[in-house]
Amino acid sequence: QVQLVESGGGLVQAGGSLRLSCADSTRTFSGYALGWFRQAPGKEREFVAAVRWSSGRTYYADSVKGRFTISRDNAKNTGYLQMNSLKPEDTAVYYCAASTKYYDGTYRYQLPVGYDYWGQGTQVTVSS
């Protein structure tokens, strides 16, 4: 059973940076994609970014494109989300997720139902 553990969240001023990590503590994950989602209070969980595990191809929400970078280290079974130029509206709990399903396009990887395993979440707070 894959267990994802996020780390790296915290409090940062607007314009600052944070790097989130998502590790598979069991080192057993063998799937197709890693995704990051976020959920602010009173809002639905929304897609942030995804990376195909084998090819490294990446996808981003328009709201973070050019500011966030998703990556993965296959040897360490770990994914990362580098967040630069943070804004107060980026404040949310960030979740990583892993998918064991293959999809041709990007649409399903932008939906929570496209993923099988989830981490517990890490809080990111951006002050103005």
mmCIF file with all atom_site columns, C-alpha atoms in Angstrom:
data_model
loop_
_atom_site.group_PDB
_atom_site.id
_atom_site.type_symbol
_atom_site.label_atom_id
_atom_site.label_alt_id
_atom_site.label_comp_id
_atom_site.label_asym_id
_atom_site.label_entity_id
_atom_site.label_seq_id
_atom_site.pdbx_PDB_ins_code
_atom_site.Cartn_x
_atom_site.Cartn_y
_atom_site.Cartn_z
_atom_site.occupancy
_atom_site.B_iso_or_equiv
_atom_site.pdbx_formal_charge
_atom_site.auth_seq_id
_atom_site.auth_comp_id
_atom_site.auth_asym_id
_atom_site.auth_atom_id
_atom_site.pdbx_PDB_model_num
ATOM 1   C CA . GLN A 1 1   ? 0.000   0.000  0.000   1.00 0.00 ? 1   GLN A CA 1
ATOM 2   C CA . VAL A 1 2   ? 1.523   3.278  -1.144  1.00 0.00 ? 2   VAL A CA 1
ATOM 3   C CA . GLN A 1 3   ? 1.796   5.925  1.565   1.00 0.00 ? 3   GLN A CA 1
ATOM 4   C CA . LEU A 1 4   ? 2.499   9.463  0.454   1.00 0.00 ? 4   LEU A CA 1
ATOM 5   C CA . VAL A 1 5   ? 4.019   11.934 2.866   1.00 0.00 ? 5   VAL A CA 1
ATOM 6   C CA . GLU A 1 6   ? 4.193   15.655 2.049   1.00 0.00 ? 6   GLU A CA 1
ATOM 7   C CA . SER A 1 7   ? 6.605   18.113 3.606   1.00 0.00 ? 7   SER A CA 1
ATOM 8   C CA . GLY A 1 8   ? 7.882   21.621 3.036   1.00 0.00 ? 8   GLY A CA 1
ATOM 9   C CA . GLY A 1 9   ? 4.818   23.714 3.731   1.00 0.00 ? 9   GLY A CA 1
ATOM 10  C CA . GLY A 1 10  ? 4.888   26.791 5.932   1.00 0.00 ? 10  GLY A CA 1
ATOM 11  C CA . LEU A 1 11  ? 4.391   30.516 6.178   1.00 0.00 ? 11  LEU A CA 1
ATOM 12  C CA . VAL A 1 12  ? 6.017   32.792 3.608   1.00 0.00 ? 12  VAL A CA 1
ATOM 13  C CA . GLN A 1 13  ? 5.629   36.401 2.514   1.00 0.00 ? 13  GLN A CA 1
ATOM 14  C CA . ALA A 1 14  ? 4.200   37.267 -0.864  1.00 0.00 ? 14  ALA A CA 1
ATOM 15  C CA . GLY A 1 15  ? 6.871   36.971 -3.529  1.00 0.00 ? 15  GLY A CA 1
ATOM 16  C CA . GLY A 1 16  ? 8.678   34.258 -1.614  1.00 0.00 ? 16  GLY A CA 1
ATOM 17  C CA . SER A 1 17  ? 9.317   30.619 -2.442  1.00 0.00 ? 17  SER A CA 1
ATOM 18  C CA . LEU A 1 18  ? 8.653   27.189 -0.991  1.00 0.00 ? 18  LEU A CA 1
ATOM 19  C CA . ARG A 1 19  ? 9.507   23.697 -2.124  1.00 0.00 ? 19  ARG A CA 1
ATOM 20  C CA . LEU A 1 20  ? 7.106   20.892 -1.337  1.00 0.00 ? 20  LEU A CA 1
ATOM 21  C CA . SER A 1 21  ? 8.152   17.261 -1.320  1.00 0.00 ? 21  SER A CA 1
ATOM 22  C CA . CYS A 1 22  ? 6.042   14.144 -1.671  1.00 0.00 ? 22  CYS A CA 1
ATOM 23  C CA . ALA A 1 23  ? 7.695   10.875 -0.711  1.00 0.00 ? 23  ALA A CA 1
ATOM 24  C CA . ASP A 1 24  ? 6.366   7.363  -1.009  1.00 0.00 ? 24  ASP A CA 1
ATOM 25  C CA . SER A 1 25  ? 7.383   6.046  2.390   1.00 0.00 ? 25  SER A CA 1
ATOM 26  C CA . THR A 1 26  ? 6.952   2.451  1.270   1.00 0.00 ? 26  THR A CA 1
ATOM 27  C CA . ARG A 1 27  ? 9.017   2.959  -1.922  1.00 0.00 ? 27  ARG A CA 1
ATOM 28  C CA . THR A 1 28  ? 6.586   0.654  -3.717  1.00 0.00 ? 28  THR A CA 1
ATOM 29  C CA . PHE A 1 29  ? 4.851   3.101  -6.034  1.00 0.00 ? 29  PHE A CA 1
ATOM 30  C CA . SER A 1 30  ? 4.886   2.016  -9.648  1.00 0.00 ? 30  SER A CA 1
ATOM 31  C CA . GLY A 1 31  ? 2.416   4.138  -11.487 1.00 0.00 ? 31  GLY A CA 1
ATOM 32  C CA . TYR A 1 32  ? 1.869   6.677  -14.199 1.00 0.00 ? 32  TYR A CA 1
ATOM 33  C CA . ALA A 1 33  ? 1.595   10.138 -12.698 1.00 0.00 ? 33  ALA A CA 1
ATOM 34  C CA . LEU A 1 34  ? 2.092   12.320 -9.674  1.00 0.00 ? 34  LEU A CA 1
ATOM 35  C CA . GLY A 1 35  ? -0.148  15.287 -9.097  1.00 0.00 ? 35  GLY A CA 1
ATOM 36  C CA . TRP A 1 36  ? -0.450  18.237 -6.744  1.00 0.00 ? 36  TRP A CA 1
ATOM 37  C CA . PHE A 1 37  ? -3.787  19.675 -5.718  1.00 0.00 ? 37  PHE A CA 1
ATOM 38  C CA . ARG A 1 38  ? -4.740  22.365 -3.239  1.00 0.00 ? 38  ARG A CA 1
ATOM 39  C CA . GLN A 1 39  ? -7.776  23.251 -1.206  1.00 0.00 ? 39  GLN A CA 1
ATOM 40  C CA . ALA A 1 40  ? -8.480  26.602 0.387   1.00 0.00 ? 40  ALA A CA 1
ATOM 41  C CA . PRO A 1 41  ? -11.091 27.011 3.148   1.00 0.00 ? 41  PRO A CA 1
ATOM 42  C CA . GLY A 1 42  ? -14.603 26.902 1.733   1.00 0.00 ? 42  GLY A CA 1
ATOM 43  C CA . LYS A 1 43  ? -13.409 25.940 -1.736  1.00 0.00 ? 43  LYS A CA 1
ATOM 44  C CA . GLU A 1 44  ? -13.206 22.737 -3.722  1.00 0.00 ? 44  GLU A CA 1
ATOM 45  C CA . ARG A 1 45  ? -9.946  20.896 -4.204  1.00 0.00 ? 45  ARG A CA 1
ATOM 46  C CA . GLU A 1 46  ? -8.292  22.208 -7.345  1.00 0.00 ? 46  GLU A CA 1
ATOM 47  C CA . PHE A 1 47  ? -5.608  20.931 -9.681  1.00 0.00 ? 47  PHE A CA 1
ATOM 48  C CA . VAL A 1 48  ? -2.193  22.563 -9.486  1.00 0.00 ? 48  VAL A CA 1
ATOM 49  C CA . ALA A 1 49  ? 0.240   20.445 -11.494 1.00 0.00 ? 49  ALA A CA 1
ATOM 50  C CA . ALA A 1 50  ? 0.983   16.904 -12.638 1.00 0.00 ? 50  ALA A CA 1
ATOM 51  C CA . VAL A 1 51  ? 3.929   14.994 -14.038 1.00 0.00 ? 51  VAL A CA 1
ATOM 52  C CA . ARG A 1 52  ? 3.977   11.718 -15.914 1.00 0.00 ? 52  ARG A CA 1
ATOM 53  C CA . TRP A 1 53  ? 6.234   9.400  -13.938 1.00 0.00 ? 53  TRP A CA 1
ATOM 54  C CA . SER A 1 54  ? 8.116   7.810  -16.838 1.00 0.00 ? 54  SER A CA 1
ATOM 55  C CA . SER A 1 55  ? 8.392   10.598 -19.412 1.00 0.00 ? 55  SER A CA 1
ATOM 56  C CA . GLY A 1 56  ? 8.532   13.568 -17.069 1.00 0.00 ? 56  GLY A CA 1
ATOM 57  C CA . ARG A 1 57  ? 5.951   15.441 -19.123 1.00 0.00 ? 57  ARG A CA 1
ATOM 58  C CA . THR A 1 58  ? 4.320   18.165 -17.020 1.00 0.00 ? 58  THR A CA 1
ATOM 59  C CA . TYR A 1 59  ? 0.953   19.903 -16.860 1.00 0.00 ? 59  TYR A CA 1
ATOM 60  C CA . TYR A 1 60  ? 0.002   23.040 -14.953 1.00 0.00 ? 60  TYR A CA 1
ATOM 61  C CA . ALA A 1 61  ? -3.064  24.983 -13.984 1.00 0.00 ? 61  ALA A CA 1
ATOM 62  C CA . ASP A 1 62  ? -3.131  28.388 -15.644 1.00 0.00 ? 62  ASP A CA 1
ATOM 63  C CA . SER A 1 63  ? -3.027  30.089 -12.254 1.00 0.00 ? 63  SER A CA 1
ATOM 64  C CA . VAL A 1 64  ? 0.438   28.702 -11.443 1.00 0.00 ? 64  VAL A CA 1
ATOM 65  C CA . LYS A 1 65  ? 2.010   28.419 -14.886 1.00 0.00 ? 65  LYS A CA 1
ATOM 66  C CA . GLY A 1 66  ? 5.369   30.175 -14.979 1.00 0.00 ? 66  GLY A CA 1
ATOM 67  C CA . ARG A 1 67  ? 5.620   30.295 -11.176 1.00 0.00 ? 67  ARG A CA 1
ATOM 68  C CA . PHE A 1 68  ? 5.465   26.652 -10.080 1.00 0.00 ? 68  PHE A CA 1
ATOM 69  C CA . THR A 1 69  ? 7.570   23.728 -11.291 1.00 0.00 ? 69  THR A CA 1
ATOM 70  C CA . ILE A 1 70  ? 6.714   20.081 -10.729 1.00 0.00 ? 70  ILE A CA 1
ATOM 71  C CA . SER A 1 71  ? 9.388   17.409 -10.909 1.00 0.00 ? 71  SER A CA 1
ATOM 72  C CA . ARG A 1 72  ? 10.094  13.868 -9.778  1.00 0.00 ? 72  ARG A CA 1
ATOM 73  C CA . ASP A 1 73  ? 13.060  11.742 -8.778  1.00 0.00 ? 73  ASP A CA 1
ATOM 74  C CA . ASN A 1 74  ? 12.338  8.200  -9.886  1.00 0.00 ? 74  ASN A CA 1
ATOM 75  C CA . ALA A 1 75  ? 15.199  6.714  -7.884  1.00 0.00 ? 75  ALA A CA 1
ATOM 76  C CA . LYS A 1 76  ? 13.904  8.248  -4.668  1.00 0.00 ? 76  LYS A CA 1
ATOM 77  C CA . ASN A 1 77  ? 10.192  7.734  -5.463  1.00 0.00 ? 77  ASN A CA 1
ATOM 78  C CA . THR A 1 78  ? 9.751   11.382 -4.589  1.00 0.00 ? 78  THR A CA 1
ATOM 79  C CA . GLY A 1 79  ? 7.970   14.264 -6.242  1.00 0.00 ? 79  GLY A CA 1
ATOM 80  C CA . TYR A 1 80  ? 8.513   17.980 -5.787  1.00 0.00 ? 80  TYR A CA 1
ATOM 81  C CA . LEU A 1 81  ? 6.649   21.211 -6.292  1.00 0.00 ? 81  LEU A CA 1
ATOM 82  C CA . GLN A 1 82  ? 8.839   24.309 -6.460  1.00 0.00 ? 82  GLN A CA 1
ATOM 83  C CA . MET A 1 83  ? 6.689   27.357 -5.838  1.00 0.00 ? 83  MET A CA 1
ATOM 84  C CA . ASN A 1 84  ? 8.089   30.798 -6.672  1.00 0.00 ? 84  ASN A CA 1
ATOM 85  C CA . SER A 1 85  ? 6.557   34.274 -6.676  1.00 0.00 ? 85  SER A CA 1
ATOM 86  C CA . LEU A 1 86  ? 3.941   33.136 -4.217  1.00 0.00 ? 86  LEU A CA 1
ATOM 87  C CA . LYS A 1 87  ? 0.750   35.135 -3.834  1.00 0.00 ? 87  LYS A CA 1
ATOM 88  C CA . PRO A 1 88  ? -1.756  35.311 -0.971  1.00 0.00 ? 88  PRO A CA 1
ATOM 89  C CA . GLU A 1 89  ? -4.267  33.490 -3.178  1.00 0.00 ? 89  GLU A CA 1
ATOM 90  C CA . ASP A 1 90  ? -1.909  30.485 -3.202  1.00 0.00 ? 90  ASP A CA 1
ATOM 91  C CA . THR A 1 91  ? -2.739  29.943 0.466   1.00 0.00 ? 91  THR A CA 1
ATOM 92  C CA . ALA A 1 92  ? -4.226  26.461 0.858   1.00 0.00 ? 92  ALA A CA 1
ATOM 93  C CA . VAL A 1 93  ? -3.581  22.932 2.026   1.00 0.00 ? 93  VAL A CA 1
ATOM 94  C CA . TYR A 1 94  ? -1.527  21.246 -0.666  1.00 0.00 ? 94  TYR A CA 1
ATOM 95  C CA . TYR A 1 95  ? -1.968  17.539 -1.385  1.00 0.00 ? 95  TYR A CA 1
ATOM 96  C CA . CYS A 1 96  ? 0.104   15.219 -3.497  1.00 0.00 ? 96  CYS A CA 1
ATOM 97  C CA . ALA A 1 97  ? -1.499  12.281 -5.232  1.00 0.00 ? 97  ALA A CA 1
ATOM 98  C CA . ALA A 1 98  ? -0.341  9.279  -7.199  1.00 0.00 ? 98  ALA A CA 1
ATOM 99  C CA . SER A 1 99  ? -2.099  7.634  -10.106 1.00 0.00 ? 99  SER A CA 1
ATOM 100 C CA . THR A 1 100 ? -1.803  4.006  -11.192 1.00 0.00 ? 100 THR A CA 1
ATOM 101 C CA . LYS A 1 101 ? -3.914  4.693  -14.258 1.00 0.00 ? 101 LYS A CA 1
ATOM 102 C CA . TYR A 1 102 ? -2.694  5.568  -17.734 1.00 0.00 ? 102 TYR A CA 1
ATOM 103 C CA . TYR A 1 103 ? -4.557  8.315  -19.611 1.00 0.00 ? 103 TYR A CA 1
ATOM 104 C CA . ASP A 1 104 ? -3.668  9.500  -23.081 1.00 0.00 ? 104 ASP A CA 1
ATOM 105 C CA . GLY A 1 105 ? -4.512  13.114 -22.523 1.00 0.00 ? 105 GLY A CA 1
ATOM 106 C CA . THR A 1 106 ? -4.198  15.533 -19.657 1.00 0.00 ? 106 THR A CA 1
ATOM 107 C CA . TYR A 1 107 ? -7.823  15.912 -18.598 1.00 0.00 ? 107 TYR A CA 1
ATOM 108 C CA . ARG A 1 108 ? -8.105  12.981 -16.203 1.00 0.00 ? 108 ARG A CA 1
ATOM 109 C CA . TYR A 1 109 ? -4.851  13.884 -14.469 1.00 0.00 ? 109 TYR A CA 1
ATOM 110 C CA . GLN A 1 110 ? -6.403  17.250 -13.628 1.00 0.00 ? 110 GLN A CA 1
ATOM 111 C CA . LEU A 1 111 ? -9.208  15.604 -11.685 1.00 0.00 ? 111 LEU A CA 1
ATOM 112 C CA . PRO A 1 112 ? -9.003  14.123 -8.165  1.00 0.00 ? 112 PRO A CA 1
ATOM 113 C CA . VAL A 1 113 ? -10.748 10.960 -9.429  1.00 0.00 ? 113 VAL A CA 1
ATOM 114 C CA . GLY A 1 114 ? -7.743  10.281 -11.654 1.00 0.00 ? 114 GLY A CA 1
ATOM 115 C CA . TYR A 1 115 ? -5.635  9.419  -8.600  1.00 0.00 ? 115 TYR A CA 1
ATOM 116 C CA . ASP A 1 116 ? -5.527  6.416  -6.292  1.00 0.00 ? 116 ASP A CA 1
ATOM 117 C CA . TYR A 1 117 ? -3.340  7.518  -3.390  1.00 0.00 ? 117 TYR A CA 1
ATOM 118 C CA . TRP A 1 118 ? -3.246  10.778 -1.467  1.00 0.00 ? 118 TRP A CA 1
ATOM 119 C CA . GLY A 1 119 ? -1.004  12.352 1.106   1.00 0.00 ? 119 GLY A CA 1
ATOM 120 C CA . GLN A 1 120 ? -2.252  13.976 4.300   1.00 0.00 ? 120 GLN A CA 1
ATOM 121 C CA . GLY A 1 121 ? -1.679  17.513 3.054   1.00 0.00 ? 121 GLY A CA 1
ATOM 122 C CA . THR A 1 122 ? 0.651   20.322 4.044   1.00 0.00 ? 122 THR A CA 1
ATOM 123 C CA . GLN A 1 123 ? -0.385  23.894 4.822   1.00 0.00 ? 123 GLN A CA 1
ATOM 124 C CA . VAL A 1 124 ? 0.991   26.744 2.735   1.00 0.00 ? 124 VAL A CA 1
ATOM 125 C CA . THR A 1 125 ? 0.224   30.247 3.949   1.00 0.00 ? 125 THR A CA 1
ATOM 126 C CA . VAL A 1 126 ? 1.279   33.320 1.990   1.00 0.00 ? 126 VAL A CA 1
ATOM 127 C CA . SER A 1 127 ? 1.051   36.632 3.813   1.00 0.00 ? 127 SER A CA 1
ATOM 128 C CA . SER A 1 128 ? 0.597   39.930 2.015   1.00 0.00 ? 128 SER A CA 1
#
